[in-house]
Amino acid sequence: MDFRQLEQFVAVYEEGSFSRAARRANCTQPGLSVQIRNLENELGVALFTRNRRGVEPTVAGKRLYARGLSILNAVADTEMLVRELSGNVMGAITAGTVPSVSRSALPAALSRFTENYPDVELTLDEAYGGTLTERVVAGELDFAVVTSAVKHEGIEATLLAEHELTLVSGPESGLTPFERIRLCDLPPLRLVLPTERHEIRRMIDSQIARAELTVAAMIESDGLNTTLEYVRHSGWSTLTAVASIIDAADTGALIINPIVRPRAPVEYYLVRQTRRPLTGAADRFVALLREELAAIIVRWKELSGN
């Protein structure tokens, strides 16, 4: 068994499909099948059972995955440790964030990071949480910050921060800024909401249903800036995370109200591949993102009196 075979085995195990694993491992499906067959012959045991839906690991496959993952992680940790012995934080980071983080915590974290670690190359993406998670699974991103704890083989989700869902309206709403509200007490609202492709939409729909809030009309928009600008100049409202509006919270351009009932936490998670530990550079970048997300909570409590 060699290192490449072990990586390919882990890819098949986590993807549950030779075709998806081949794309992830950047090889052909027939070639990957041959490698797994050779590995099974070498070990003298079947690692997968094949069916029309894909593959299922055998008992031996599950045991090899647990041990193999430890080996791959140990190698990655060792490489990272040796590279950082020089004392210089270098390398490259490819990461993604959902729009509310891109609009709030990311710019401040990015400014601090580039000032302290100018030799690190950064590639950043903004997308829906589901899209970002798929890119992490495919190995295209080192990590992503999303608003849902992902359940996927080989993916680890770590809670970074917990924010709140807020009601955001324009000056025409007649609401008092930062006054605590209960959704059930509000008259029918015209709402601009993200589409159902966005993770936070499921949370919003749940809150609307729990509060029995009447939605008089709805516009769906996945453009956060477009949504906030339209709300600011109209009689419409939106439900969004604190991070989305913290930069405008004290300008008076938007009327922002904390929701006290039902309480609606918005959780931000770091997602990454279990077998790919964060590099020293990525670990430092995540630490700064965590600090900036925490600073938003502090700022929000000051403004809302919560």
PDB file of C-alpha atoms in Angstrom, residues 45-160:
ATOM      1  CA  VAL A  45      -9.986  -8.380   1.768  1.00  0.00           C
ATOM      2  CA  ALA A  46     -12.860  -6.497   0.132  1.00  0.00           C
ATOM      3  CA  LEU A  47     -13.015  -2.842   1.161  1.00  0.00           C
ATOM      4  CA  PHE A  48     -16.271  -1.941  -0.590  1.00  0.00           C
ATOM      5  CA  THR A  49     -19.433  -3.578  -1.820  1.00  0.00           C
ATOM      6  CA  ARG A  50     -20.570  -2.258  -5.200  1.00  0.00           C
ATOM      7  CA  ASN A  51     -24.188  -1.523  -6.080  1.00  0.00           C
ATOM      8  CA  ARG A  52     -26.135   0.603  -8.552  1.00  0.00           C
ATOM      9  CA  ARG A  53     -26.190   3.577  -6.174  1.00  0.00           C
ATOM     10  CA  GLY A  54     -22.428   3.571  -5.615  1.00  0.00           C
ATOM     11  CA  VAL A  55     -20.305   1.798  -3.034  1.00  0.00           C
ATOM     12  CA  GLU A  56     -20.681   0.874   0.630  1.00  0.00           C
ATOM     13  CA  PRO A  57     -17.670   0.232   2.888  1.00  0.00           C
ATOM     14  CA  THR A  58     -17.233  -3.208   4.404  1.00  0.00           C
ATOM     15  CA  VAL A  59     -16.148  -3.724   8.015  1.00  0.00           C
ATOM     16  CA  ALA A  60     -12.553  -3.883   6.777  1.00  0.00           C
ATOM     17  CA  GLY A  61     -13.100  -0.698   4.772  1.00  0.00           C
ATOM     18  CA  LYS A  62     -14.371   1.158   7.833  1.00  0.00           C
ATOM     19  CA  ARG A  63     -11.364   0.077   9.873  1.00  0.00           C
ATOM     20  CA  LEU A  64      -8.926   1.052   7.133  1.00  0.00           C
ATOM     21  CA  TYR A  65     -10.614   4.455   6.791  1.00  0.00           C
ATOM     22  CA  ALA A  66     -10.212   5.244  10.497  1.00  0.00           C
ATOM     23  CA  ARG A  67      -6.545   4.240  10.489  1.00  0.00           C
ATOM     24  CA  GLY A  68      -5.829   5.713   7.064  1.00  0.00           C
ATOM     25  CA  LEU A  69      -7.321   9.074   8.022  1.00  0.00           C
ATOM     26  CA  SER A  70      -5.004   9.215  11.036  1.00  0.00           C
ATOM     27  CA  ILE A  71      -2.018   8.501   8.781  1.00  0.00           C
ATOM     28  CA  LEU A  72      -2.948  11.177   6.248  1.00  0.00           C
ATOM     29  CA  ASN A  73      -3.529  13.730   9.011  1.00  0.00           C
ATOM     30  CA  ALA A  74      -0.210  12.858  10.655  1.00  0.00           C
ATOM     31  CA  VAL A  75       1.638  13.371   7.367  1.00  0.00           C
ATOM     32  CA  ALA A  76      -0.114  16.707   6.765  1.00  0.00           C
ATOM     33  CA  ASP A  77       0.644  17.853  10.324  1.00  0.00           C
ATOM     34  CA  THR A  78       4.306  16.895   9.923  1.00  0.00           C
ATOM     35  CA  GLU A  79       4.650  18.758   6.628  1.00  0.00           C
ATOM     36  CA  MET A  80       3.066  21.857   8.158  1.00  0.00           C
ATOM     37  CA  LEU A  81       5.310  21.692  11.236  1.00  0.00           C
ATOM     38  CA  VAL A  82       8.506  21.392   9.199  1.00  0.00           C
ATOM     39  CA  ARG A  83       7.544  24.221   6.851  1.00  0.00           C
ATOM     40  CA  GLU A  84       6.859  26.548   9.773  1.00  0.00           C
ATOM     41  CA  LEU A  85      10.208  25.896  11.469  1.00  0.00           C
ATOM     42  CA  SER A  86      11.596  28.791   9.436  1.00  0.00           C
ATOM     43  CA  GLY A  87       9.471  31.141  11.543  1.00  0.00           C
ATOM     44  CA  ASN A  88       7.894  32.693   8.461  1.00  0.00           C
ATOM     45  CA  VAL A  89       4.174  32.279   7.859  1.00  0.00           C
ATOM     46  CA  MET A  90       3.909  31.591   4.146  1.00  0.00           C
ATOM     47  CA  GLY A  91       1.881  29.552   1.694  1.00  0.00           C
ATOM     48  CA  ALA A  92      -1.555  30.019   0.187  1.00  0.00           C
ATOM     49  CA  ILE A  93      -5.114  30.052   1.528  1.00  0.00           C
ATOM     50  CA  THR A  94      -8.242  29.411  -0.509  1.00  0.00           C
ATOM     51  CA  ALA A  95     -11.386  30.084   1.506  1.00  0.00           C
ATOM     52  CA  GLY A  96     -15.041  30.990   1.153  1.00  0.00           C
ATOM     53  CA  THR A  97     -17.590  32.865   3.265  1.00  0.00           C
ATOM     54  CA  VAL A  98     -21.330  33.453   3.153  1.00  0.00           C
ATOM     55  CA  PRO A  99     -22.422  37.024   2.238  1.00  0.00           C
ATOM     56  CA  SER A 100     -23.119  38.205   5.798  1.00  0.00           C
ATOM     57  CA  VAL A 101     -19.541  37.346   6.832  1.00  0.00           C
ATOM     58  CA  SER A 102     -18.076  38.819   3.642  1.00  0.00           C
ATOM     59  CA  ARG A 103     -19.881  42.060   4.439  1.00  0.00           C
ATOM     60  CA  SER A 104     -18.837  42.282   8.090  1.00  0.00           C
ATOM     61  CA  ALA A 105     -16.089  40.226   9.726  1.00  0.00           C
ATOM     62  CA  LEU A 106     -14.064  39.418   6.615  1.00  0.00           C
ATOM     63  CA  PRO A 107     -12.810  42.920   5.639  1.00  0.00           C
ATOM     64  CA  ALA A 108     -11.468  43.653   9.135  1.00  0.00           C
ATOM     65  CA  ALA A 109      -9.892  40.203   9.472  1.00  0.00           C
ATOM     66  CA  LEU A 110      -8.389  40.504   6.001  1.00  0.00           C
ATOM     67  CA  SER A 111      -6.859  43.891   6.785  1.00  0.00           C
ATOM     68  CA  ARG A 112      -5.224  42.587   9.960  1.00  0.00           C
ATOM     69  CA  PHE A 113      -4.034  39.391   8.306  1.00  0.00           C
ATOM     70  CA  THR A 114      -2.400  40.975   5.258  1.00  0.00           C
ATOM     71  CA  GLU A 115      -0.619  43.493   7.467  1.00  0.00           C
ATOM     72  CA  ASN A 116       0.864  40.789   9.688  1.00  0.00           C
ATOM     73  CA  TYR A 117       1.420  38.065   7.075  1.00  0.00           C
ATOM     74  CA  PRO A 118       2.180  39.746   3.741  1.00  0.00           C
ATOM     75  CA  ASP A 119       3.812  36.631   2.238  1.00  0.00           C
ATOM     76  CA  VAL A 120       0.631  34.526   2.296  1.00  0.00           C
ATOM     77  CA  GLU A 121      -1.338  34.293  -0.948  1.00  0.00           C
ATOM     78  CA  LEU A 122      -5.104  34.616  -0.477  1.00  0.00           C
ATOM     79  CA  THR A 123      -7.947  33.527  -2.751  1.00  0.00           C
ATOM     80  CA  LEU A 124     -11.407  34.289  -1.368  1.00  0.00           C
ATOM     81  CA  ASP A 125     -14.871  33.379  -2.591  1.00  0.00           C
ATOM     82  CA  GLU A 126     -18.397  34.388  -1.581  1.00  0.00           C
ATOM     83  CA  ALA A 127     -21.336  32.059  -2.169  1.00  0.00           C
ATOM     84  CA  TYR A 128     -24.237  30.207  -0.590  1.00  0.00           C
ATOM     85  CA  GLY A 129     -23.303  27.879   2.238  1.00  0.00           C
ATOM     86  CA  GLY A 130     -24.276  24.781   0.266  1.00  0.00           C
ATOM     87  CA  THR A 131     -22.071  25.774  -2.657  1.00  0.00           C
ATOM     88  CA  LEU A 132     -19.139  26.530  -0.369  1.00  0.00           C
ATOM     89  CA  THR A 133     -19.507  23.203   1.416  1.00  0.00           C
ATOM     90  CA  GLU A 134     -19.489  21.357  -1.914  1.00  0.00           C
ATOM     91  CA  ARG A 135     -16.249  23.125  -2.816  1.00  0.00           C
ATOM     92  CA  VAL A 136     -14.701  22.117   0.517  1.00  0.00           C
ATOM     93  CA  VAL A 137     -15.728  18.500  -0.110  1.00  0.00           C
ATOM     94  CA  ALA A 138     -14.184  18.674  -3.590  1.00  0.00           C
ATOM     95  CA  GLY A 139     -10.932  20.017  -2.150  1.00  0.00           C
ATOM     96  CA  GLU A 140     -11.271  23.353  -3.954  1.00  0.00           C
ATOM     97  CA  LEU A 141     -11.368  25.337  -0.689  1.00  0.00           C
ATOM     98  CA  ASP A 142      -9.209  24.908   2.403  1.00  0.00           C
ATOM     99  CA  PHE A 143     -12.170  25.942   4.524  1.00  0.00           C
ATOM    100  CA  ALA A 144     -15.416  27.895   4.458  1.00  0.00           C
ATOM    101  CA  VAL A 145     -17.548  29.825   6.935  1.00  0.00           C
ATOM    102  CA  VAL A 146     -21.229  28.905   6.581  1.00  0.00           C
ATOM    103  CA  THR A 147     -24.447  29.096   8.604  1.00  0.00           C
ATOM    104  CA  SER A 148     -25.232  25.403   8.935  1.00  0.00           C
ATOM    105  CA  ALA A 149     -23.511  22.492  10.658  1.00  0.00           C
ATOM    106  CA  VAL A 150     -22.673  20.183   7.773  1.00  0.00           C
ATOM    107  CA  LYS A 151     -23.258  16.437   8.008  1.00  0.00           C
ATOM    108  CA  HIS A 152     -20.986  14.869   5.420  1.00  0.00           C
ATOM    109  CA  GLU A 153     -18.485  12.035   5.657  1.00  0.00           C
ATOM    110  CA  GLY A 154     -14.991  13.465   5.992  1.00  0.00           C
ATOM    111  CA  ILE A 155     -16.149  17.018   6.784  1.00  0.00           C
ATOM    112  CA  GLU A 156     -15.680  18.646  10.176  1.00  0.00           C
ATOM    113  CA  ALA A 157     -17.839  21.576  11.310  1.00  0.00           C
ATOM    114  CA  THR A 158     -16.704  23.801  14.192  1.00  0.00           C
ATOM    115  CA  LEU A 159     -18.880  26.511  15.728  1.00  0.00           C
ATOM    116  CA  LEU A 160     -17.242  29.937  15.383  1.00  0.00           C
TER     117      LEU A 160
END
